[in-house]
């Protein structure tokens, strides 16, 4: 699934509820899911549990992007040609300090 497909899928499933909730409420849900991911990793839960929590976090990040009208494929373009900090394909930001 591409980022664009994920945004379309989430749009189809949840957009009506998402718009009503707005960005602030959606952000809280995203933070809650990040907490669940932290627990899954920190508690050393099964790989399948970690996978499920990564999916939840990504779904809520995609939701927030949809609510804010952000195209994630376009947004990620800033990483296409290298690190946005140092412009190198293998980051050398530390070396340039
Ligand atoms: Mg979760
Ligand atoms: Zn860098």
PDB file of C-alpha atoms and ligand atoms in Angstrom:
ATOM      1  CA  UNK A   1       0.000   0.000   0.000  1.00  0.00           C
ATOM      2  CA  UNK A   2       1.382   3.413  -0.942  1.00  0.00           C
ATOM      3  CA  UNK A   3       1.000   6.509   1.222  1.00  0.00           C
ATOM      4  CA  UNK A   4      -1.521   7.807  -1.286  1.00  0.00           C
ATOM      5  CA  UNK A   5      -3.560   4.582  -1.114  1.00  0.00           C
ATOM      6  CA  UNK A   6      -3.469   4.746   2.694  1.00  0.00           C
ATOM      7  CA  UNK A   7      -4.774   8.320   2.629  1.00  0.00           C
ATOM      8  CA  UNK A   8      -7.573   7.352   0.219  1.00  0.00           C
ATOM      9  CA  UNK A   9      -8.506   4.293   2.288  1.00  0.00           C
ATOM     10  CA  UNK A  10      -8.663   6.245   5.553  1.00  0.00           C
ATOM     11  CA  UNK A  11     -10.559   9.032   3.772  1.00  0.00           C
ATOM     12  CA  UNK A  12     -13.197   6.550   2.599  1.00  0.00           C
ATOM     13  CA  UNK A  13     -13.569   4.832   5.976  1.00  0.00           C
ATOM     14  CA  UNK A  14     -13.404   7.727   8.396  1.00  0.00           C
ATOM     15  CA  UNK A  15     -13.502  11.167   6.758  1.00  0.00           C
ATOM     16  CA  UNK A  16     -16.980  12.134   7.962  1.00  0.00           C
ATOM     17  CA  UNK A  17     -16.135  11.371  11.627  1.00  0.00           C
ATOM     18  CA  UNK A  18     -12.625  12.797  11.255  1.00  0.00           C
ATOM     19  CA  UNK A  19     -13.785  16.203  10.018  1.00  0.00           C
ATOM     20  CA  UNK A  20     -16.294  16.451  12.868  1.00  0.00           C
ATOM     21  CA  UNK A  21     -13.609  15.605  15.460  1.00  0.00           C
ATOM     22  CA  UNK A  22     -11.108  18.048  13.992  1.00  0.00           C
ATOM     23  CA  UNK A  23      -7.327  18.241  14.232  1.00  0.00           C
ATOM     24  CA  UNK A  24      -7.044  18.692  18.026  1.00  0.00           C
ATOM     25  CA  UNK A  25      -9.139  15.611  18.847  1.00  0.00           C
ATOM     26  CA  UNK A  26      -7.383  13.580  16.156  1.00  0.00           C
ATOM     27  CA  UNK A  27      -4.012  14.605  17.570  1.00  0.00           C
ATOM     28  CA  UNK A  28      -5.038  13.247  20.993  1.00  0.00           C
ATOM     29  CA  UNK A  29      -5.958   9.902  19.406  1.00  0.00           C
ATOM     30  CA  UNK A  30      -2.591   9.829  17.636  1.00  0.00           C
ATOM     31  CA  UNK A  31      -0.803  10.437  20.951  1.00  0.00           C
ATOM     32  CA  UNK A  32      -2.823   7.683  22.619  1.00  0.00           C
ATOM     33  CA  UNK A  33      -1.764   5.250  19.881  1.00  0.00           C
ATOM     34  CA  UNK A  34       1.866   6.354  20.221  1.00  0.00           C
ATOM     35  CA  UNK A  35       1.562   5.457  23.921  1.00  0.00           C
ATOM     36  CA  UNK A  36       0.272   2.007  22.972  1.00  0.00           C
ATOM     37  CA  UNK A  37       3.214   1.563  20.569  1.00  0.00           C
ATOM     38  CA  UNK A  38       5.628   2.619  23.333  1.00  0.00           C
ATOM     39  CA  UNK A  39       4.105  -0.002  25.624  1.00  0.00           C
ATOM     40  CA  UNK A  40       4.292  -2.716  22.948  1.00  0.00           C
ATOM     41  CA  UNK A  41       8.005  -2.025  22.424  1.00  0.00           C
ATOM     42  CA  UNK A  42       8.857  -1.298  26.058  1.00  0.00           C
ATOM     43  CA  UNK A  43       7.091  -4.391  27.371  1.00  0.00           C
ATOM     44  CA  UNK A  44       8.572  -6.538  24.613  1.00  0.00           C
ATOM     45  CA  UNK A  45       5.172  -7.630  23.336  1.00  0.00           C
ATOM     46  CA  UNK A  46       4.820 -10.134  20.489  1.00  0.00           C
ATOM     47  CA  UNK A  47       5.904  -8.994  17.029  1.00  0.00           C
ATOM     48  CA  UNK A  48       2.284  -9.177  15.842  1.00  0.00           C
ATOM     49  CA  UNK A  49       1.261  -6.772  18.640  1.00  0.00           C
ATOM     50  CA  UNK A  50       4.013  -4.323  17.669  1.00  0.00           C
ATOM     51  CA  UNK A  51       2.923  -4.568  14.036  1.00  0.00           C
ATOM     52  CA  UNK A  52      -0.662  -3.795  15.013  1.00  0.00           C
ATOM     53  CA  UNK A  53       0.415  -0.746  17.026  1.00  0.00           C
ATOM     54  CA  UNK A  54       2.605   0.575  14.196  1.00  0.00           C
ATOM     55  CA  UNK A  55      -0.450   0.278  11.937  1.00  0.00           C
ATOM     56  CA  UNK A  56      -2.597   2.206  14.438  1.00  0.00           C
ATOM     57  CA  UNK A  57      -0.029   5.007  14.733  1.00  0.00           C
ATOM     58  CA  UNK A  58       0.341   5.261  10.966  1.00  0.00           C
ATOM     59  CA  UNK A  59      -3.455   5.208  10.460  1.00  0.00           C
ATOM     60  CA  UNK A  60      -3.901   8.074  12.926  1.00  0.00           C
ATOM     61  CA  UNK A  61      -1.032  10.057  11.406  1.00  0.00           C
ATOM     62  CA  UNK A  62      -2.659   9.550   7.988  1.00  0.00           C
ATOM     63  CA  UNK A  63      -5.985  10.648   9.489  1.00  0.00           C
ATOM     64  CA  UNK A  64      -4.422  13.825  10.862  1.00  0.00           C
ATOM     65  CA  UNK A  65      -2.849  14.561   7.477  1.00  0.00           C
ATOM     66  CA  UNK A  66      -6.264  14.114   5.836  1.00  0.00           C
ATOM     67  CA  UNK A  67      -7.953  16.433   8.339  1.00  0.00           C
ATOM     68  CA  UNK A  68      -5.246  19.041   7.686  1.00  0.00           C
ATOM     69  CA  UNK A  69      -5.366  18.549   3.908  1.00  0.00           C
ATOM     70  CA  UNK A  70      -1.742  17.416   3.710  1.00  0.00           C
ATOM     71  CA  UNK A  71      -0.659  15.081   0.874  1.00  0.00           C
ATOM     72  CA  UNK A  72       1.922  12.829   2.561  1.00  0.00           C
ATOM     73  CA  UNK A  73       3.516  11.701  -0.716  1.00  0.00           C
ATOM     74  CA  UNK A  74       4.169  15.329  -1.564  1.00  0.00           C
ATOM     75  CA  UNK A  75       5.301  16.070   1.994  1.00  0.00           C
ATOM     76  CA  UNK A  76       7.886  13.255   1.883  1.00  0.00           C
ATOM     77  CA  UNK A  77       9.483  14.716  -1.246  1.00  0.00           C
ATOM     78  CA  UNK A  78      11.782  16.714   1.027  1.00  0.00           C
ATOM     79  CA  UNK A  79      13.524  13.408   1.882  1.00  0.00           C
ATOM     80  CA  UNK A  80      13.778  12.075  -1.670  1.00  0.00           C
ATOM     81  CA  UNK A  81      17.176  13.530  -2.531  1.00  0.00           C
ATOM     82  CA  UNK A  82      18.829  13.088   0.836  1.00  0.00           C
ATOM     83  CA  UNK A  83      18.748  14.274   4.428  1.00  0.00           C
ATOM     84  CA  UNK A  84      16.949  17.641   4.639  1.00  0.00           C
ATOM     85  CA  UNK A  85      19.600  18.735   7.170  1.00  0.00           C
ATOM     86  CA  UNK A  86      22.834  17.958   5.301  1.00  0.00           C
ATOM     87  CA  UNK A  87      21.573  17.010   1.803  1.00  0.00           C
ATOM     88  CA  UNK A  88      23.564  13.738   1.932  1.00  0.00           C
ATOM     89  CA  UNK A  89      21.935  10.389   1.078  1.00  0.00           C
ATOM     90  CA  UNK A  90      23.636   8.886   4.147  1.00  0.00           C
ATOM     91  CA  UNK A  91      23.178  11.526   6.835  1.00  0.00           C
ATOM     92  CA  UNK A  92      26.352  13.315   7.946  1.00  0.00           C
ATOM     93  CA  UNK A  93      24.737  16.026  10.067  1.00  0.00           C
ATOM     94  CA  UNK A  94      26.903  15.125  13.095  1.00  0.00           C
ATOM     95  CA  UNK A  95      30.113  15.478  11.087  1.00  0.00           C
ATOM     96  CA  UNK A  96      29.190  18.953   9.884  1.00  0.00           C
ATOM     97  CA  UNK A  97      28.756  20.414  13.379  1.00  0.00           C
TER      98      UNK A  97
HETATM   99 MG1  LIG B   1      -3.358   0.803  19.230  1.00  0.00          MG
HETATM  100 ZN1  LIG B   2      21.839  14.878   7.807  1.00  0.00          ZN
END
